């Protein structure tokens, strides 16, 4: 008896699952059939009905496919704003942030009297925020997001939605700062100290309130130090002076910090290097003076030789000219002929 009851229970369970599968299949088939009919239909109301159902059931791809068929059909009707607004939301939920941002913005522009204009403006900016990529990737969306969020803050300063705008802008700005910081740091890692200095100074200029200032100062001091001590002779004094002054300035700006400790250590080394280089300069100037004296002496001797050679050449020319004059005189005045006397 127990065995029969168990078999009956198993059969009932199997039948329930089978019936559930049949019902699910029927529903899916019905939905699929309805979706197919809506996609092929020219009936605005039917397409809109199915699209709204898909939207309500969070079937974003299906809803978008149907909403895309409606703009021309609902143009100029009361349904037009809802189609644009729901389509933008569907793209937002489907993480098509760039497309959603454009749709929300178009909604705010196309329907300025709609009560949802503020919401659309906010969501447009928020879509740019959501579409911002990691710092090491393209940041055009980040820059656009900052602009859009700031525009919303300017347009709706008293809105409840504006309360977190500044925080979002700060977050995005930090991403830009960090990207610029990492790009500059690459120059330092490659021992391109001049390029690193310029890049970090640009970061400070572009983001004067950056939270990365301690790290930037730390690497900047090191970059200027390396550039100075490894510099060519003609630029070394100028760069040593500049690096020393910068290290002193950083230590004063950030007292009682690890950055100040590094700056003070490098300042001490730079001052010692300046003393050593001053001695080198004295020796170089001495050798330079000796070399210039030798060159000047050699040039004087060479000049003297040239003068002697010139005088000799002039004397030779004078002698040649005198000889030529004498030879010409002999030709023009021949000696008289001999006279013969005959005996008588």
GROMACS .gro file of C-alpha atoms in nm:
model
  344
    1UNK     CA    1   0.000   0.000   0.000
    2UNK     CA    2   0.280   0.238   0.092
    3UNK     CA    3   0.451   0.163  -0.239
    4UNK     CA    4   0.133   0.249  -0.432
    5UNK     CA    5   0.099   0.579  -0.242
    6UNK     CA    6   0.460   0.668  -0.322
    7UNK     CA    7   0.405   0.594  -0.690
    8UNK     CA    8   0.092   0.807  -0.692
    9UNK     CA    9   0.280   1.096  -0.526
   10UNK     CA   10   0.558   1.070  -0.783
   11UNK     CA   11   0.306   1.069  -1.068
   12UNK     CA   12   0.128   1.373  -0.924
   13UNK     CA   13   0.461   1.561  -0.894
   14UNK     CA   14   0.557   1.472  -1.251
   15UNK     CA   15   0.215   1.580  -1.379
   16UNK     CA   16   0.236   1.911  -1.195
   17UNK     CA   17   0.579   1.983  -1.346
   18UNK     CA   18   0.454   1.878  -1.688
   19UNK     CA   19   0.149   2.101  -1.661
   20UNK     CA   20   0.365   2.391  -1.540
   21UNK     CA   21   0.598   2.345  -1.837
   22UNK     CA   22   0.303   2.336  -2.073
   23UNK     CA   23   0.160   2.654  -1.921
   24UNK     CA   24   0.499   2.827  -1.937
   25UNK     CA   25   0.544   2.719  -2.296
   26UNK     CA   26   0.199   2.848  -2.378
   27UNK     CA   27   0.274   3.182  -2.215
   28UNK     CA   28   0.609   3.211  -2.393
   29UNK     CA   29   0.452   3.114  -2.721
   30UNK     CA   30   0.175   3.365  -2.663
   31UNK     CA   31   0.430   3.636  -2.577
   32UNK     CA   32   0.644   3.547  -2.873
   33UNK     CA   33   0.342   3.549  -3.097
   34UNK     CA   34   0.232   3.886  -2.957
   35UNK     CA   35   0.582   4.030  -3.000
   36UNK     CA   36   0.600   3.901  -3.356
   37UNK     CA   37   0.258   4.043  -3.432
   38UNK     CA   38   0.355   4.381  -3.285
   39UNK     CA   39   0.677   4.390  -3.487
   40UNK     CA   40   0.484   4.324  -3.807
   41UNK     CA   41   0.183   4.539  -3.724
   42UNK     CA   42   0.108   4.891  -3.846
   43UNK     CA   43  -0.142   4.947  -3.565
   44UNK     CA   44   0.003   5.226  -3.348
   45UNK     CA   45  -0.211   5.143  -3.045
   46UNK     CA   46  -0.129   4.772  -3.052
   47UNK     CA   47   0.246   4.833  -3.091
   48UNK     CA   48   0.238   5.087  -2.809
   49UNK     CA   49   0.040   4.851  -2.584
   50UNK     CA   50   0.288   4.565  -2.632
   51UNK     CA   51   0.586   4.800  -2.597
   52UNK     CA   52   0.455   4.935  -2.267
   53UNK     CA   53   0.393   4.581  -2.144
   54UNK     CA   54   0.750   4.483  -2.230
   55UNK     CA   55   0.872   4.797  -2.054
   56UNK     CA   56   0.668   4.717  -1.743
   57UNK     CA   57   0.807   4.363  -1.740
   58UNK     CA   58   1.164   4.497  -1.779
   59UNK     CA   59   1.210   4.335  -2.119
   60UNK     CA   60   1.425   4.624  -2.229
   61UNK     CA   61   1.545   4.487  -2.562
   62UNK     CA   62   1.193   4.396  -2.673
   63UNK     CA   63   1.055   4.730  -2.554
   64UNK     CA   64   1.325   4.920  -2.742
   65UNK     CA   65   1.263   4.723  -3.061
   66UNK     CA   66   0.897   4.826  -3.050
   67UNK     CA   67   0.956   5.187  -2.939
   68UNK     CA   68   1.189   5.227  -3.235
   69UNK     CA   69   0.891   5.161  -3.464
   70UNK     CA   70   0.671   5.426  -3.305
   71UNK     CA   71   0.823   5.777  -3.351
   72UNK     CA   72   0.671   5.836  -3.693
   73UNK     CA   73   0.341   5.674  -3.590
   74UNK     CA   74   0.297   5.887  -3.275
   75UNK     CA   75   0.446   6.213  -3.404
   76UNK     CA   76   0.223   6.504  -3.305
   77UNK     CA   77   0.012   6.293  -3.069
   78UNK     CA   78  -0.009   6.285  -2.690
   79UNK     CA   79   0.175   5.952  -2.697
   80UNK     CA   80   0.494   6.103  -2.844
   81UNK     CA   81   0.646   6.225  -2.511
   82UNK     CA   82   0.585   5.889  -2.343
   83UNK     CA   83   0.747   5.697  -2.628
   84UNK     CA   84   1.060   5.913  -2.616
   85UNK     CA   85   1.075   5.910  -2.236
   86UNK     CA   86   1.021   5.534  -2.199
   87UNK     CA   87   1.265   5.461  -2.480
   88UNK     CA   88   1.530   5.670  -2.302
   89UNK     CA   89   1.462   5.488  -1.975
   90UNK     CA   90   1.478   5.148  -2.147
   91UNK     CA   91   1.819   5.235  -2.291
   92UNK     CA   92   1.929   5.358  -1.949
   93UNK     CA   93   1.825   5.033  -1.780
   94UNK     CA   94   1.980   4.835  -2.066
   95UNK     CA   95   2.307   5.030  -1.999
   96UNK     CA   96   2.309   5.201  -2.338
   97UNK     CA   97   2.415   5.518  -2.158
   98UNK     CA   98   2.530   5.731  -2.449
   99UNK     CA   99   2.209   5.669  -2.644
  100UNK     CA  100   1.995   5.722  -2.332
  101UNK     CA  101   2.174   6.050  -2.258
  102UNK     CA  102   2.093   6.184  -2.604
  103UNK     CA  103   1.731   6.071  -2.579
  104UNK     CA  104   1.677   6.231  -2.238
  105UNK     CA  105   1.838   6.552  -2.361
  106UNK     CA  106   1.621   6.554  -2.674
  107UNK     CA  107   1.314   6.497  -2.456
  108UNK     CA  108   1.396   6.802  -2.241
  109UNK     CA  109   1.446   7.014  -2.552
  110UNK     CA  110   1.149   6.880  -2.751
  111UNK     CA  111   0.896   6.892  -2.466
  112UNK     CA  112   0.995   7.194  -2.252
  113UNK     CA  113   0.649   7.215  -2.090
  114UNK     CA  114   0.646   6.852  -1.979
  115UNK     CA  115   0.658   6.803  -1.603
  116UNK     CA  116   0.933   6.544  -1.651
  117UNK     CA  117   1.177   6.792  -1.811
  118UNK     CA  118   1.387   6.827  -1.494
  119UNK     CA  119   1.399   6.450  -1.447
  120UNK     CA  120   1.506   6.406  -1.810
  121UNK     CA  121   1.779   6.669  -1.775
  122UNK     CA  122   1.909   6.503  -1.461
  123UNK     CA  123   1.904   6.155  -1.616
  124UNK     CA  124   2.082   6.283  -1.926
  125UNK     CA  125   2.369   6.405  -1.706
  126UNK     CA  126   2.355   6.088  -1.498
  127UNK     CA  127   2.386   5.875  -1.814
  128UNK     CA  128   2.710   6.053  -1.901
  129UNK     CA  129   2.827   5.985  -1.548
  130UNK     CA  130   2.739   5.615  -1.577
  131UNK     CA  131   2.915   5.599  -1.913
  132UNK     CA  132   3.243   5.733  -1.774
  133UNK     CA  133   3.515   5.473  -1.828
  134UNK     CA  134   3.806   5.370  -1.605
  135UNK     CA  135   4.077   5.636  -1.569
  136UNK     CA  136   4.320   5.454  -1.799
  137UNK     CA  137   4.069   5.457  -2.088
  138UNK     CA  138   3.924   5.737  -2.302
  139UNK     CA  139   3.783   6.013  -2.080
  140UNK     CA  140   3.568   6.204  -2.330
  141UNK     CA  141   3.254   6.074  -2.156
  142UNK     CA  142   3.394   6.190  -1.822
  143UNK     CA  143   3.452   6.542  -1.951
  144UNK     CA  144   3.103   6.550  -2.105
  145UNK     CA  145   2.954   6.422  -1.780
  146UNK     CA  146   3.117   6.701  -1.578
  147UNK     CA  147   2.979   6.958  -1.823
  148UNK     CA  148   2.628   6.810  -1.819
  149UNK     CA  149   2.619   6.776  -1.440
  150UNK     CA  150   2.739   7.134  -1.398
  151UNK     CA  151   2.473   7.253  -1.645
  152UNK     CA  152   2.204   7.076  -1.443
  153UNK     CA  153   2.336   7.231  -1.123
  154UNK     CA  154   2.324   7.575  -1.287
  155UNK     CA  155   1.971   7.521  -1.424
  156UNK     CA  156   1.822   7.360  -1.111
  157UNK     CA  157   2.026   7.482  -0.812
  158UNK     CA  158   1.739   7.426  -0.568
  159UNK     CA  159   1.639   7.082  -0.693
  160UNK     CA  160   1.650   6.782  -0.462
  161UNK     CA  161   1.842   6.605  -0.738
  162UNK     CA  162   2.119   6.869  -0.716
  163UNK     CA  163   2.225   6.760  -0.369
  164UNK     CA  164   2.466   6.492  -0.490
  165UNK     CA  165   2.575   6.669  -0.811
  166UNK     CA  166   2.884   6.829  -0.657
  167UNK     CA  167   2.992   6.493  -0.519
  168UNK     CA  168   2.956   6.332  -0.863
  169UNK     CA  169   3.152   6.615  -1.026
  170UNK     CA  170   3.430   6.577  -0.767
  171UNK     CA  171   3.443   6.204  -0.833
  172UNK     CA  172   3.473   6.255  -1.209
  173UNK     CA  173   3.727   6.535  -1.170
  174UNK     CA  174   3.943   6.312  -0.955
  175UNK     CA  175   3.938   6.051  -1.231
  176UNK     CA  176   4.076   6.310  -1.475
  177UNK     CA  177   4.334   6.420  -1.219
  178UNK     CA  178   4.445   6.064  -1.157
  179UNK     CA  179   4.476   5.991  -1.529
  180UNK     CA  180   4.693   6.302  -1.577
  181UNK     CA  181   4.897   6.204  -1.270
  182UNK     CA  182   4.957   5.850  -1.396
  183UNK     CA  183   5.056   5.976  -1.742
  184UNK     CA  184   5.308   6.214  -1.586
  185UNK     CA  185   5.443   5.939  -1.360
  186UNK     CA  186   5.524   5.728  -1.665
  187UNK     CA  187   5.780   5.988  -1.774
  188UNK     CA  188   5.945   5.967  -1.433
  189UNK     CA  189   5.958   5.587  -1.450
  190UNK     CA  190   6.127   5.613  -1.792
  191UNK     CA  191   6.385   5.858  -1.646
  192UNK     CA  192   6.249   6.137  -1.870
  193UNK     CA  193   6.289   6.386  -1.587
  194UNK     CA  194   6.241   6.706  -1.786
  195UNK     CA  195   5.919   6.573  -1.944
  196UNK     CA  196   5.804   6.449  -1.602
  197UNK     CA  197   5.858   6.792  -1.447
  198UNK     CA  198   5.661   6.965  -1.722
  199UNK     CA  199   5.379   6.708  -1.705
  200UNK     CA  200   5.341   6.729  -1.325
  201UNK     CA  201   5.347   7.109  -1.334
  202UNK     CA  202   5.067   7.094  -1.592
  203UNK     CA  203   4.866   6.870  -1.356
  204UNK     CA  204   4.902   7.127  -1.078
  205UNK     CA  205   4.803   7.407  -1.315
  206UNK     CA  206   4.498   7.220  -1.451
  207UNK     CA  207   4.386   7.091  -1.109
  208UNK     CA  208   4.504   7.346  -0.848
  209UNK     CA  209   4.291   7.186  -0.575
  210UNK     CA  210   4.397   6.829  -0.653
  211UNK     CA  211   4.413   6.580  -0.367
  212UNK     CA  212   4.725   6.433  -0.526
  213UNK     CA  213   4.940   6.738  -0.448
  214UNK     CA  214   5.164   6.558  -0.192
  215UNK     CA  215   5.246   6.277  -0.438
  216UNK     CA  216   5.300   6.529  -0.717
  217UNK     CA  217   5.534   6.743  -0.505
  218UNK     CA  218   5.728   6.434  -0.400
  219UNK     CA  219   5.795   6.319  -0.757
  220UNK     CA  220   5.850   6.673  -0.884
  221UNK     CA  221   6.127   6.734  -0.630
  222UNK     CA  222   6.290   6.404  -0.725
  223UNK     CA  223   6.256   6.478  -1.098
  224UNK     CA  224   6.413   6.821  -1.066
  225UNK     CA  225   6.692   6.675  -0.853
  226UNK     CA  226   6.774   6.402  -1.107
  227UNK     CA  227   6.753   6.647  -1.396
  228UNK     CA  228   6.991   6.887  -1.222
  229UNK     CA  229   7.261   6.648  -1.100
  230UNK     CA  230   7.271   6.462  -1.432
  231UNK     CA  231   7.255   6.774  -1.645
  232UNK     CA  232   7.506   6.884  -1.912
  233UNK     CA  233   7.769   7.133  -1.800
  234UNK     CA  234   7.620   7.441  -1.967
  235UNK     CA  235   7.279   7.392  -1.798
  236UNK     CA  236   7.387   7.240  -1.468
  237UNK     CA  237   7.428   7.553  -1.257
  238UNK     CA  238   7.091   7.693  -1.362
  239UNK     CA  239   6.915   7.362  -1.296
  240UNK     CA  240   7.088   7.308  -0.962
  241UNK     CA  241   6.976   7.652  -0.847
  242UNK     CA  242   6.619   7.590  -0.968
  243UNK     CA  243   6.596   7.244  -0.809
  244UNK     CA  244   6.738   7.368  -0.480
  245UNK     CA  245   6.492   7.659  -0.466
  246UNK     CA  246   6.201   7.426  -0.548
  247UNK     CA  247   6.298   7.175  -0.280
  248UNK     CA  248   6.318   7.454  -0.024
  249UNK     CA  249   5.975   7.583  -0.130
  250UNK     CA  250   5.811   7.237  -0.106
  251UNK     CA  251   5.957   7.178   0.240
  252UNK     CA  252   5.810   7.510   0.354
  253UNK     CA  253   5.468   7.441   0.199
  254UNK     CA  254   5.432   7.093   0.349
  255UNK     CA  255   5.599   7.101   0.692
  256UNK     CA  256   5.609   6.791   0.911
  257UNK     CA  257   5.535   6.553   0.623
  258UNK     CA  258   5.729   6.279   0.448
  259UNK     CA  259   5.734   6.503   0.140
  260UNK     CA  260   5.906   6.777   0.340
  261UNK     CA  261   6.160   6.526   0.470
  262UNK     CA  262   6.241   6.416   0.114
  263UNK     CA  263   6.260   6.778  -0.001
  264UNK     CA  264   6.498   6.872   0.282
  265UNK     CA  265   6.723   6.571   0.213
  266UNK     CA  266   6.743   6.656  -0.157
  267UNK     CA  267   6.798   7.024  -0.076
  268UNK     CA  268   7.103   6.928   0.131
  269UNK     CA  269   7.236   6.712  -0.152
  270UNK     CA  270   7.175   6.985  -0.408
  271UNK     CA  271   7.358   7.245  -0.202
  272UNK     CA  272   7.654   7.006  -0.169
  273UNK     CA  273   7.642   6.944  -0.542
  274UNK     CA  274   7.645   7.319  -0.603
  275UNK     CA  275   7.966   7.349  -0.400
  276UNK     CA  276   8.129   7.064  -0.593
  277UNK     CA  277   8.017   7.207  -0.923
  278UNK     CA  278   8.153   7.552  -0.832
  279UNK     CA  279   8.497   7.391  -0.791
  280UNK     CA  280   8.456   7.218  -1.123
  281UNK     CA  281   8.364   7.551  -1.280
  282UNK     CA  282   8.682   7.712  -1.143
  283UNK     CA  283   8.893   7.430  -1.288
  284UNK     CA  284   8.707   7.443  -1.616
  285UNK     CA  285   8.747   7.820  -1.641
  286UNK     CA  286   9.117   7.784  -1.562
  287UNK     CA  287   9.169   7.525  -1.831
  288UNK     CA  288   8.958   7.727  -2.067
  289UNK     CA  289   9.176   8.033  -2.004
  290UNK     CA  290   9.492   7.827  -2.057
  291UNK     CA  291   9.356   7.683  -2.377
  292UNK     CA  292   9.249   8.024  -2.503
  293UNK     CA  293   9.598   8.160  -2.420
  294UNK     CA  294   9.759   7.876  -2.616
  295UNK     CA  295   9.529   7.934  -2.906
  296UNK     CA  296   9.597   8.306  -2.895
  297UNK     CA  297   9.974   8.244  -2.882
  298UNK     CA  298   9.955   8.001  -3.169
  299UNK     CA  299   9.747   8.245  -3.366
  300UNK     CA  300  10.002   8.522  -3.295
  301UNK     CA  301  10.289   8.301  -3.416
  302UNK     CA  302  10.096   8.202  -3.720
  303UNK     CA  303  10.019   8.567  -3.788
  304UNK     CA  304  10.388   8.655  -3.750
  305UNK     CA  305  10.486   8.382  -3.993
  306UNK     CA  306  10.234   8.510  -4.240
  307UNK     CA  307  10.368   8.866  -4.207
  308UNK     CA  308  10.729   8.747  -4.263
  309UNK     CA  309  10.624   8.542  -4.562
  310UNK     CA  310  10.433   8.841  -4.698
  311UNK     CA  311  10.733   9.072  -4.657
  312UNK     CA  312  10.960   8.816  -4.826
  313UNK     CA  313  10.712   8.779  -5.105
  314UNK     CA  314  10.699   9.155  -5.148
  315UNK     CA  315  11.083   9.175  -5.162
  316UNK     CA  316  11.093   8.898  -5.417
  317UNK     CA  317  10.838   9.083  -5.624
  318UNK     CA  318  11.038   9.402  -5.599
  319UNK     CA  319  11.359   9.221  -5.709
  320UNK     CA  320  11.178   9.061  -5.997
  321UNK     CA  321  11.037   9.396  -6.102
  322UNK     CA  322  11.384   9.559  -6.086
  323UNK     CA  323  11.535   9.281  -6.295
  324UNK     CA  324  11.259   9.314  -6.548
  325UNK     CA  325  11.320   9.690  -6.568
  326UNK     CA  326  11.691   9.633  -6.630
  327UNK     CA  327  11.629   9.376  -6.897
  328UNK     CA  328  11.388   9.611  -7.071
  329UNK     CA  329  11.649   9.891  -7.067
  330UNK     CA  330  11.908   9.668  -7.237
  331UNK     CA  331  11.672   9.576  -7.514
  332UNK     CA  332  11.577   9.937  -7.587
  333UNK     CA  333  11.939  10.070  -7.578
  334UNK     CA  334  12.174   9.821  -7.762
  335UNK     CA  335  12.553   9.853  -7.722
  336UNK     CA  336  12.741  10.041  -8.008
  337UNK     CA  337  12.894   9.831  -8.296
  338UNK     CA  338  13.278   9.764  -8.301
  339UNK     CA  339  13.493   9.999  -8.524
  340UNK     CA  340  13.757   9.842  -8.757
  341UNK     CA  341  14.062  10.032  -8.871
  342UNK     CA  342  14.246   9.953  -9.198
  343UNK     CA  343  14.617  10.008  -9.245
  344UNK     CA  344  14.712  10.248  -9.523
   0.00000   0.00000   0.00000
